[in-house]
C-alpha cells in the first residue's frame, strides 16, 4: 500500500495532520529489511506508529492472511482493528478475541481476510480448529510484547510462532522494556527504536500528588478528593485504579450509593458490559471509571484528566501504564496516589507535592448531565451511526446538536443524550421502528 493512499486518510479519519517523529521514523524503518523493537510511552501514538510500516508493506488484497497482529487483551485488539479499518480501505481486517461471537469470527475468516488482529489464545484456537490458514503470513506484530511473552502466554505464543513459518518481518512494541526475549521469537538484527529515555516533556505535563488518608479505609478520602478535583466545574474524566476485582466492586458500590457518576470495569465482566463501561465513560455519562489494571493498557479512552491510585501499583510497569492513561500526546494530567496511615510508599513512586483533603464529601454530588440509551441492533443488522441519530431526531424529537457520542457494536448501539431529555425521548420513540424494525431501546444504568 502506498503512502499517498493512507496518509490522507490518517488526517481525514483520525484528525492527525502531522506524524510525530517516532511515527516518521517507523515509516522510514519499513524500507529496511530488519525487524523492529519499538519502545515508547503509553499515549505517544505507538499504535499508529506500528500500523504505518505494516500498511507500507502490504501487498494488494488477496483474501489470504498477510499480517497477524497479536495483543494481550481484547480491548487492545478492538482498538487496533478500529484504527486499521479506518485508514486501510480495501483490506479485510478480522478481529479475534474472547467474548466475541465465534460464529461471527468463523464467517469473517471463511470469507477471506488480509489482516488478523487477535489475542494469543483466540487465534491459537482458530488455528487448531483449522478455521484460519496463517501459513501465508509475512508480517507479525506483537503489541505490548512484554505482556504477550510473559508467563501464562509463553506456551501459546510458542505454538503460534511454530505455525508462522513464512514471516519475514517482526515488529515488537511496548511501553516498558524487556531485557530477555525467548528464542522462539526469531528476531533478525532488530532495529531498536527507544523513545522511553529522556521523556522530560511528559514529566513536565504530568504532575504526581501524594494524598494522605487518615484511615486505612480510604473511601472517604477518595470521595473528598473527587470533590476537590471537580471543584465548581463539570466532571472531567478520572480513572480510579485498584488492585483486585473485589476492591473495584466495593469502591464502585460506595461511589454509586454516594451519588458519584461512576462505572465499573474489570476482567470478570462480560464483553458487552466492558464495552458499555468504556462507552459511557467516554461519552460523559459516567466520567469516573473504577478499574483494575486491565484498564491500564489498550483501552480507547479519551481525555482522561486524572489518574487516582486507590491502591499503589504492584510493579513499576503497572505504575507506568496506569499513569499513561492521562497526559497523552500533548495534554496535561494529574496523578494522585492515596497513602494510608500505615502504608509505605513504593520505591518507584516519586511525588511533586502533597495534597491534603478534608475527608468530608458531598452527600449528593451533581450528575454528569448525560444519559445513555441502548438500542438492540448493530453493525451486523446494518445499523449505522447516521441511522441512530436520524431515528432519535425524527421519532424522538431530539436536538441533533445536543446528541452525544454514538457507538455501534456488532449487535447493539449506544448513544448519549442530555439527561433532562431522557423521559421525553423515551416516551416519543416507544413502539417506533428504526430502519423498518422494532428494536428494544433501554436506558443504561
Tab-separated table of C-alpha atoms in Angstrom:
chain	number	residue	atom	x	y	z
A	1	UNK	CA	0.000	0.000	0.000
A	2	UNK	CA	1.470	3.365	-0.993
A	3	UNK	CA	1.901	6.267	1.421
A	4	UNK	CA	-0.126	8.600	-0.783
A	5	UNK	CA	-3.101	6.266	-0.286
A	6	UNK	CA	-3.204	6.063	3.523
A	7	UNK	CA	-1.606	9.341	4.703
A	8	UNK	CA	-4.609	11.495	3.593
A	9	UNK	CA	-6.925	9.033	5.375
A	10	UNK	CA	-4.986	9.486	8.618
A	11	UNK	CA	-5.883	13.175	8.551
A	12	UNK	CA	-9.479	12.598	7.436
A	13	UNK	CA	-10.357	9.665	9.722
A	14	UNK	CA	-8.072	10.215	12.721
A	15	UNK	CA	-7.702	14.002	12.596
A	16	UNK	CA	-3.888	13.758	12.636
A	17	UNK	CA	-2.403	16.452	10.383
A	18	UNK	CA	1.244	15.603	11.006
A	19	UNK	CA	3.031	12.450	12.120
A	20	UNK	CA	5.230	12.737	15.209
A	21	UNK	CA	8.993	11.969	14.989
A	22	UNK	CA	8.543	8.389	16.244
A	23	UNK	CA	5.869	7.646	13.645
A	24	UNK	CA	8.027	9.141	10.861
A	25	UNK	CA	10.984	7.030	11.994
A	26	UNK	CA	8.864	3.866	11.902
A	27	UNK	CA	7.744	4.744	8.368
A	28	UNK	CA	11.366	5.086	7.293
A	29	UNK	CA	12.287	1.828	9.028
A	30	UNK	CA	9.776	-0.043	6.870
A	31	UNK	CA	12.087	0.465	3.884
A	32	UNK	CA	14.790	-1.607	5.567
A	33	UNK	CA	14.619	-5.379	5.858
A	34	UNK	CA	15.279	-5.519	9.614
A	35	UNK	CA	12.871	-6.468	12.386
A	36	UNK	CA	11.869	-3.656	14.752
A	37	UNK	CA	11.605	-3.254	18.534
A	38	UNK	CA	9.669	-0.066	19.353
A	39	UNK	CA	9.738	1.212	22.943
A	40	UNK	CA	7.587	4.242	23.619
A	41	UNK	CA	5.452	5.657	26.462
A	42	UNK	CA	1.733	4.964	26.608
A	43	UNK	CA	-0.191	7.723	24.855
A	44	UNK	CA	2.627	8.656	22.464
A	45	UNK	CA	0.943	7.364	19.299
A	46	UNK	CA	2.577	3.931	19.405
A	47	UNK	CA	-0.377	2.077	17.837
A	48	UNK	CA	-0.350	4.219	14.706
A	49	UNK	CA	3.457	4.046	14.675
A	50	UNK	CA	3.483	0.275	14.170
A	51	UNK	CA	0.481	0.289	11.832
A	52	UNK	CA	2.257	2.660	9.394
A	53	UNK	CA	5.078	0.293	8.347
A	54	UNK	CA	2.540	-2.553	8.160
A	55	UNK	CA	0.445	-0.557	5.673
A	56	UNK	CA	3.542	0.361	3.700
A	57	UNK	CA	4.495	-3.329	3.396
A	58	UNK	CA	1.013	-4.578	2.436
A	59	UNK	CA	0.591	-6.168	-0.956
A	60	UNK	CA	-2.716	-5.869	-2.861
A	61	UNK	CA	-5.620	-7.625	-1.148
A	62	UNK	CA	-5.745	-11.334	-1.962
A	63	UNK	CA	-8.067	-12.716	0.718
A	64	UNK	CA	-5.122	-14.595	2.265
A	65	UNK	CA	-3.579	-13.565	5.580
A	66	UNK	CA	-0.660	-11.158	5.089
A	67	UNK	CA	-0.415	-9.702	8.596
A	68	UNK	CA	-1.026	-11.069	12.085
A	69	UNK	CA	-1.145	-8.582	14.969
A	70	UNK	CA	-1.210	-10.137	18.450
A	71	UNK	CA	-2.182	-8.115	21.517
A	72	UNK	CA	-2.629	-9.355	25.116
A	73	UNK	CA	-6.163	-8.039	25.685
A	74	UNK	CA	-9.440	-7.864	23.797
A	75	UNK	CA	-9.521	-4.087	24.359
A	76	UNK	CA	-6.229	-3.654	22.516
A	77	UNK	CA	-7.433	-5.913	19.703
A	78	UNK	CA	-10.578	-3.814	19.261
A	79	UNK	CA	-8.642	-0.542	19.318
A	80	UNK	CA	-6.019	-1.689	16.782
A	81	UNK	CA	-8.662	-3.142	14.437
A	82	UNK	CA	-10.643	0.090	14.562
A	83	UNK	CA	-7.642	2.195	13.502
A	84	UNK	CA	-6.575	-0.164	10.695
A	85	UNK	CA	-10.141	-0.365	9.374
A	86	UNK	CA	-10.420	3.417	9.217
A	87	UNK	CA	-7.217	4.009	7.214
A	88	UNK	CA	-6.878	0.844	5.102
A	89	UNK	CA	-9.996	0.633	2.905
A	90	UNK	CA	-9.981	-2.269	0.502
A	91	UNK	CA	-8.293	-4.577	3.018
A	92	UNK	CA	-10.271	-7.057	5.098
A	93	UNK	CA	-9.484	-6.879	8.826
A	94	UNK	CA	-10.698	-9.647	11.158
A	95	UNK	CA	-10.685	-9.356	14.962
A	96	UNK	CA	-10.407	-12.487	17.109
A	97	UNK	CA	-10.856	-12.295	20.882
A	98	UNK	CA	-12.691	-13.864	23.799
A	99	UNK	CA	-16.216	-12.618	24.400
A	100	UNK	CA	-16.724	-12.117	20.657
A	101	UNK	CA	-19.213	-14.424	18.886
A	102	UNK	CA	-17.189	-17.341	17.487
A	103	UNK	CA	-19.747	-17.724	14.711
A	104	UNK	CA	-19.136	-14.146	13.533
A	105	UNK	CA	-15.372	-14.754	13.563
A	106	UNK	CA	-15.618	-18.012	11.601
A	107	UNK	CA	-17.861	-16.353	8.993
A	108	UNK	CA	-15.413	-13.473	8.646
A	109	UNK	CA	-12.410	-15.805	8.278
A	110	UNK	CA	-14.143	-18.067	5.766
A	111	UNK	CA	-14.784	-15.058	3.501
A	112	UNK	CA	-11.026	-14.409	3.348
A	113	UNK	CA	-9.004	-11.809	5.239
A	114	UNK	CA	-5.805	-9.773	4.803
A	115	UNK	CA	-5.078	-8.689	8.375
A	116	UNK	CA	-5.843	-10.599	11.568
A	117	UNK	CA	-5.761	-8.824	14.942
A	118	UNK	CA	-6.099	-11.271	17.825
A	119	UNK	CA	-5.413	-12.260	21.395
A	120	UNK	CA	-2.997	-15.232	21.688
A	121	UNK	CA	-5.495	-17.777	22.974
A	122	UNK	CA	-8.186	-16.948	20.437
A	123	UNK	CA	-6.003	-17.103	17.312
A	124	UNK	CA	-4.432	-20.364	18.507
A	125	UNK	CA	-7.916	-21.836	18.966
A	126	UNK	CA	-8.853	-20.884	15.382
A	127	UNK	CA	-5.549	-22.297	14.094
A	128	UNK	CA	-6.138	-25.594	15.907
A	129	UNK	CA	-9.690	-25.793	14.546
A	130	UNK	CA	-8.368	-25.032	11.032
A	131	UNK	CA	-10.608	-22.000	10.719
A	132	UNK	CA	-7.630	-19.952	9.561
A	133	UNK	CA	-4.534	-20.594	7.445
A	134	UNK	CA	-1.678	-18.466	8.798
A	135	UNK	CA	0.994	-20.004	6.569
A	136	UNK	CA	0.950	-17.099	4.039
A	137	UNK	CA	1.586	-14.554	6.840
A	138	UNK	CA	4.584	-12.313	6.059
A	139	UNK	CA	4.342	-9.713	8.845
A	140	UNK	CA	3.933	-10.337	12.580
A	141	UNK	CA	3.326	-7.618	15.174
A	142	UNK	CA	3.414	-8.279	18.923
A	143	UNK	CA	1.880	-5.249	20.622
A	144	UNK	CA	2.730	-4.887	24.333
A	145	UNK	CA	5.162	-7.766	23.826
A	146	UNK	CA	6.270	-7.667	27.471
A	147	UNK	CA	2.752	-8.807	28.376
A	148	UNK	CA	2.284	-11.210	25.433
A	149	UNK	CA	5.512	-13.043	26.220
A	150	UNK	CA	5.185	-13.259	29.998
A	151	UNK	CA	4.412	-16.468	31.860
A	152	UNK	CA	0.926	-17.647	31.014
A	153	UNK	CA	1.088	-16.564	27.387
A	154	UNK	CA	4.512	-18.035	26.550
A	155	UNK	CA	3.344	-21.577	25.690
A	156	UNK	CA	0.580	-20.231	23.460
A	157	UNK	CA	2.975	-17.834	21.753
A	158	UNK	CA	5.470	-20.606	21.018
A	159	UNK	CA	2.747	-22.717	19.373
A	160	UNK	CA	1.620	-19.741	17.299
A	161	UNK	CA	5.191	-18.972	16.202
A	162	UNK	CA	5.654	-22.591	15.120
A	163	UNK	CA	2.763	-22.100	12.654
A	164	UNK	CA	4.041	-18.765	11.308
A	165	UNK	CA	6.772	-20.312	9.196
A	166	UNK	CA	6.899	-17.685	6.420
A	167	UNK	CA	7.089	-14.499	8.487
A	168	UNK	CA	9.789	-12.229	7.100
A	169	UNK	CA	9.219	-9.131	9.258
A	170	UNK	CA	8.551	-8.922	13.005
A	171	UNK	CA	7.614	-5.752	14.931
A	172	UNK	CA	7.589	-5.726	18.747
A	173	UNK	CA	6.167	-2.768	20.699
A	174	UNK	CA	5.836	-1.871	24.375
A	175	UNK	CA	5.813	0.997	26.857
A	176	UNK	CA	8.185	-0.978	29.099
A	177	UNK	CA	11.445	-2.676	28.125
A	178	UNK	CA	12.230	-6.364	28.437
A	179	UNK	CA	15.866	-7.422	28.549
A	180	UNK	CA	15.441	-11.064	27.528
A	181	UNK	CA	13.278	-12.363	24.689
A	182	UNK	CA	12.528	-16.084	24.198
A	183	UNK	CA	14.439	-17.797	21.368
A	184	UNK	CA	11.270	-18.809	19.520
A	185	UNK	CA	10.613	-15.160	18.531
A	186	UNK	CA	13.427	-15.468	15.914
A	187	UNK	CA	14.326	-11.778	15.556
A	188	UNK	CA	16.735	-10.872	12.754
A	189	UNK	CA	19.142	-8.000	13.533
A	190	UNK	CA	16.348	-5.884	15.033
A	191	UNK	CA	16.424	-2.095	14.843
A	192	UNK	CA	15.783	-0.800	18.365
A	193	UNK	CA	13.770	2.422	18.423
A	194	UNK	CA	13.653	3.685	22.008
A	195	UNK	CA	11.591	6.720	22.999
A	196	UNK	CA	11.407	5.795	26.691
A	197	UNK	CA	14.554	7.710	27.631
A	198	UNK	CA	14.734	11.447	28.083
A	199	UNK	CA	10.981	11.775	28.361
A	200	UNK	CA	11.260	15.162	30.085
A	201	UNK	CA	8.339	16.601	28.116
A	202	UNK	CA	5.958	14.014	29.629
A	203	UNK	CA	7.276	14.719	33.148
A	204	UNK	CA	6.538	18.412	32.605
A	205	UNK	CA	2.942	17.650	31.618
A	206	UNK	CA	2.299	15.018	34.321
A	207	UNK	CA	2.036	16.044	37.974
A	208	UNK	CA	2.140	13.354	40.696
A	209	UNK	CA	0.463	14.204	44.033
A	210	UNK	CA	0.613	12.344	47.332
A	211	UNK	CA	-2.740	12.245	49.154
A	212	UNK	CA	-2.620	11.186	52.800
A	213	UNK	CA	-5.553	9.216	54.203
A	214	UNK	CA	-6.185	9.309	57.963
A	215	UNK	CA	-7.854	5.879	57.827
A	216	UNK	CA	-6.797	2.552	56.331
A	217	UNK	CA	-10.186	2.514	54.597
A	218	UNK	CA	-9.616	5.231	52.009
A	219	UNK	CA	-13.194	5.614	50.722
A	220	UNK	CA	-13.951	8.952	52.427
A	221	UNK	CA	-10.568	10.316	51.342
A	222	UNK	CA	-11.306	9.232	47.779
A	223	UNK	CA	-14.720	10.928	47.711
A	224	UNK	CA	-13.286	14.091	49.243
A	225	UNK	CA	-10.508	14.075	46.618
A	226	UNK	CA	-13.056	13.694	43.795
A	227	UNK	CA	-14.978	16.704	45.150
A	228	UNK	CA	-11.775	18.757	45.249
A	229	UNK	CA	-10.743	17.732	41.718
A	230	UNK	CA	-14.173	18.681	40.361
A	231	UNK	CA	-14.473	21.991	42.195
A	232	UNK	CA	-17.272	24.155	40.796
A	233	UNK	CA	-16.854	22.961	37.217
A	234	UNK	CA	-18.273	19.991	35.313
A	235	UNK	CA	-16.944	16.477	35.854
A	236	UNK	CA	-13.731	15.676	33.991
A	237	UNK	CA	-12.738	12.078	33.291
A	238	UNK	CA	-10.894	10.279	36.079
A	239	UNK	CA	-9.777	6.649	36.431
A	240	UNK	CA	-9.501	5.113	39.900
A	241	UNK	CA	-7.158	2.110	39.927
A	242	UNK	CA	-7.405	-0.704	42.474
A	243	UNK	CA	-5.501	-3.994	42.693
A	244	UNK	CA	-8.348	-6.519	42.915
A	245	UNK	CA	-11.789	-7.105	41.411
A	246	UNK	CA	-13.387	-7.299	44.857
A	247	UNK	CA	-11.938	-3.884	45.708
A	248	UNK	CA	-13.192	-2.458	42.415
A	249	UNK	CA	-16.705	-3.703	43.248
A	250	UNK	CA	-16.537	-2.228	46.750
A	251	UNK	CA	-15.222	1.187	45.649
A	252	UNK	CA	-17.696	1.401	42.774
A	253	UNK	CA	-20.629	0.470	45.013
A	254	UNK	CA	-19.633	3.135	47.563
A	255	UNK	CA	-19.358	5.858	44.907
A	256	UNK	CA	-22.645	4.964	43.211
A	257	UNK	CA	-24.505	4.926	46.545
A	258	UNK	CA	-22.998	8.327	47.374
A	259	UNK	CA	-24.254	9.666	44.018
A	260	UNK	CA	-20.980	9.942	42.087
A	261	UNK	CA	-21.370	9.278	38.315
A	262	UNK	CA	-19.088	6.245	38.177
A	263	UNK	CA	-18.870	2.967	36.292
A	264	UNK	CA	-17.065	-0.311	36.986
A	265	UNK	CA	-14.502	-2.109	34.798
A	266	UNK	CA	-12.689	-5.408	35.450
A	267	UNK	CA	-11.963	-8.787	33.872
A	268	UNK	CA	-14.936	-10.674	35.339
A	269	UNK	CA	-17.406	-8.553	33.342
A	270	UNK	CA	-18.566	-9.933	30.011
A	271	UNK	CA	-17.614	-8.259	26.725
A	272	UNK	CA	-20.799	-6.216	26.404
A	273	UNK	CA	-20.517	-4.950	29.984
A	274	UNK	CA	-16.926	-3.907	29.374
A	275	UNK	CA	-17.746	-2.169	26.089
A	276	UNK	CA	-20.653	-0.362	27.748
A	277	UNK	CA	-18.458	0.752	30.653
A	278	UNK	CA	-15.879	2.281	28.298
A	279	UNK	CA	-18.539	3.859	26.064
A	280	UNK	CA	-20.403	5.506	28.958
A	281	UNK	CA	-17.095	6.719	30.382
A	282	UNK	CA	-16.066	8.200	27.025
A	283	UNK	CA	-19.445	9.772	26.250
A	284	UNK	CA	-19.593	11.569	29.599
A	285	UNK	CA	-22.493	9.678	31.213
A	286	UNK	CA	-20.179	8.170	33.839
A	287	UNK	CA	-16.955	10.251	33.873
A	288	UNK	CA	-15.447	8.271	36.786
A	289	UNK	CA	-14.105	4.792	35.949
A	290	UNK	CA	-13.243	2.375	38.775
A	291	UNK	CA	-10.928	-0.270	37.340
A	292	UNK	CA	-8.300	-2.924	37.851
A	293	UNK	CA	-5.031	-2.851	35.897
A	294	UNK	CA	-6.939	-4.290	32.940
A	295	UNK	CA	-7.791	-0.662	32.091
A	296	UNK	CA	-4.129	0.402	32.193
A	297	UNK	CA	-3.453	-0.811	28.647
A	298	UNK	CA	-5.171	-0.753	25.314
A	299	UNK	CA	-8.476	0.928	26.050
A	300	UNK	CA	-9.619	3.561	23.559
A	301	UNK	CA	-10.173	6.184	26.258
A	302	UNK	CA	-10.240	9.903	25.551
A	303	UNK	CA	-9.115	12.954	27.523
A	304	UNK	CA	-8.523	11.499	30.980
A	305	UNK	CA	-7.653	14.389	33.287
A	306	UNK	CA	-6.855	12.434	36.458
A	307	UNK	CA	-5.497	9.024	37.414
A	308	UNK	CA	-6.093	8.045	41.050
A	309	UNK	CA	-4.190	5.161	42.636
A	310	UNK	CA	-6.590	3.985	45.347
A	311	UNK	CA	-4.107	1.141	45.776
A	312	UNK	CA	-0.472	1.589	44.808
A	313	UNK	CA	0.533	-0.386	41.730
A	314	UNK	CA	2.248	-3.695	42.485
A	315	UNK	CA	5.026	-3.230	39.889
A	316	UNK	CA	6.841	-0.291	38.242
A	317	UNK	CA	5.456	-1.452	34.867
A	318	UNK	CA	1.847	-1.289	36.088
A	319	UNK	CA	2.509	2.131	37.628
A	320	UNK	CA	3.834	3.378	34.281
A	321	UNK	CA	0.892	2.000	32.322
A	322	UNK	CA	-1.682	3.386	34.768
A	323	UNK	CA	-0.182	6.874	34.586
A	324	UNK	CA	-0.078	6.583	30.800
A	325	UNK	CA	-3.878	6.907	30.746
A	326	UNK	CA	-3.503	10.676	31.275
A	327	UNK	CA	-1.250	13.427	29.829
A	328	UNK	CA	-1.456	11.770	26.437
A	329	UNK	CA	0.060	13.295	23.290
A	330	UNK	CA	0.369	16.988	24.238
A	331	UNK	CA	-2.129	17.310	27.100
A	332	UNK	CA	-1.536	17.784	30.815
A	333	UNK	CA	-2.703	15.406	33.528
A	334	UNK	CA	-2.656	14.734	37.254
A	335	UNK	CA	-1.837	11.537	39.133
A	336	UNK	CA	-2.995	11.123	42.751
A	337	UNK	CA	-1.626	8.346	44.971
A	338	UNK	CA	-3.677	7.805	48.158
A	339	UNK	CA	-1.457	6.612	51.024
A	340	UNK	CA	-2.897	5.055	54.185
A	341	UNK	CA	-1.539	5.797	57.697
A	342	UNK	CA	0.442	2.522	57.918
A	343	UNK	CA	1.394	2.279	54.243
A	344	UNK	CA	4.920	2.594	52.831
A	345	UNK	CA	5.404	4.407	49.538
A	346	UNK	CA	6.692	2.126	46.778
A	347	UNK	CA	10.294	2.874	45.711
A	348	UNK	CA	9.267	3.590	42.100
A	349	UNK	CA	6.824	6.378	43.102
A	350	UNK	CA	8.080	9.990	43.183
A	351	UNK	CA	5.854	12.902	44.190
A	352	UNK	CA	5.775	16.504	43.032
A	353	UNK	CA	3.797	17.599	46.087
A	354	UNK	CA	1.411	16.519	48.860
A	355	UNK	CA	-2.302	17.333	48.672
A	356	UNK	CA	-4.492	17.473	51.769
A	357	UNK	CA	-8.209	16.724	51.663
A	358	UNK	CA	-10.772	17.141	54.427
A	359	UNK	CA	-12.203	13.621	54.413
A	360	UNK	CA	-15.690	15.133	54.081
A	361	UNK	CA	-17.615	14.767	50.836
A	362	UNK	CA	-20.804	15.918	49.142
A	363	UNK	CA	-23.916	13.985	50.187
A	364	UNK	CA	-25.420	14.187	46.695
A	365	UNK	CA	-22.933	15.451	44.096
A	366	UNK	CA	-24.235	16.704	40.761
A	367	UNK	CA	-24.545	14.122	37.987
A	368	UNK	CA	-22.857	14.326	34.609
A	369	UNK	CA	-25.832	15.763	32.714
A	370	UNK	CA	-25.901	12.847	30.245
A	371	UNK	CA	-27.705	9.537	29.970
A	372	UNK	CA	-27.034	6.649	27.580
A	373	UNK	CA	-29.596	4.756	25.511
A	374	UNK	CA	-29.010	1.210	24.303
A	375	UNK	CA	-30.542	0.031	21.004
A	376	UNK	CA	-30.718	-3.727	20.388
A	377	UNK	CA	-29.251	-3.675	16.860
A	378	UNK	CA	-25.774	-3.009	15.492
A	379	UNK	CA	-23.385	-3.414	12.566
A	380	UNK	CA	-24.495	-6.966	11.824
A	381	UNK	CA	-28.070	-5.673	11.482
A	382	UNK	CA	-26.775	-2.931	9.108
A	383	UNK	CA	-27.347	-0.157	11.645
A	384	UNK	CA	-25.100	2.915	11.338
A	385	UNK	CA	-24.421	5.999	13.483
A	386	UNK	CA	-26.455	8.028	10.982
A	387	UNK	CA	-29.396	5.663	11.411
A	388	UNK	CA	-29.278	6.098	15.203
A	389	UNK	CA	-29.067	9.906	15.023
A	390	UNK	CA	-31.815	10.114	12.388
A	391	UNK	CA	-34.149	7.899	14.434
A	392	UNK	CA	-33.755	9.965	17.607
A	393	UNK	CA	-34.158	13.278	15.764
A	394	UNK	CA	-37.135	12.237	13.625
A	395	UNK	CA	-39.033	9.985	16.025
A	396	UNK	CA	-37.776	11.207	19.410
A	397	UNK	CA	-37.681	14.936	18.708
A	398	UNK	CA	-34.064	15.097	19.869
A	399	UNK	CA	-31.933	18.125	19.061
A	400	UNK	CA	-29.219	16.750	16.736
A	401	UNK	CA	-26.706	19.317	18.004
A	402	UNK	CA	-27.142	18.059	21.574
A	403	UNK	CA	-26.820	14.361	20.834
A	404	UNK	CA	-23.663	12.888	22.348
A	405	UNK	CA	-21.265	10.195	21.174
A	406	UNK	CA	-22.729	7.251	19.244
A	407	UNK	CA	-21.044	3.823	19.396
A	408	UNK	CA	-22.228	0.989	17.154
A	409	UNK	CA	-21.098	-2.563	18.024
A	410	UNK	CA	-21.843	-5.868	16.285
A	411	UNK	CA	-25.330	-6.380	17.729
A	412	UNK	CA	-26.190	-3.222	19.670
A	413	UNK	CA	-25.619	0.544	19.734
A	414	UNK	CA	-25.158	3.159	22.470
A	415	UNK	CA	-25.922	6.880	22.256
A	416	UNK	CA	-25.514	9.667	24.809
A	417	UNK	CA	-28.389	12.133	25.200
A	418	UNK	CA	-28.958	15.114	27.537
A	419	UNK	CA	-30.234	13.744	30.845
A	420	UNK	CA	-33.163	16.161	31.063
A	421	UNK	CA	-34.481	14.990	27.660
A	422	UNK	CA	-34.426	11.270	28.516
A	423	UNK	CA	-38.038	10.858	29.640
A	424	UNK	CA	-39.436	12.859	26.708
A	425	UNK	CA	-37.364	10.992	24.075
A	426	UNK	CA	-38.146	7.561	25.554
A	427	UNK	CA	-41.873	8.350	25.510
A	428	UNK	CA	-41.860	9.524	21.887
A	429	UNK	CA	-39.886	6.566	20.456
A	430	UNK	CA	-41.973	3.942	22.254
A	431	UNK	CA	-43.163	1.411	19.641
A	432	UNK	CA	-41.450	3.249	16.749
A	433	UNK	CA	-39.371	1.411	14.129
A	434	UNK	CA	-35.733	2.015	13.282
A	435	UNK	CA	-34.837	1.008	9.720
A	436	UNK	CA	-38.196	-0.734	9.392
A	437	UNK	CA	-37.741	-2.909	12.505
A	438	UNK	CA	-38.933	-2.566	16.074
A	439	UNK	CA	-35.911	-2.632	18.360
A	440	UNK	CA	-35.665	-2.611	22.137
A	441	UNK	CA	-34.449	0.793	23.360
A	442	UNK	CA	-33.470	0.942	27.035
A	443	UNK	CA	-31.662	3.215	29.430
A	444	UNK	CA	-28.172	2.106	30.516
A	445	UNK	CA	-27.949	2.040	34.314
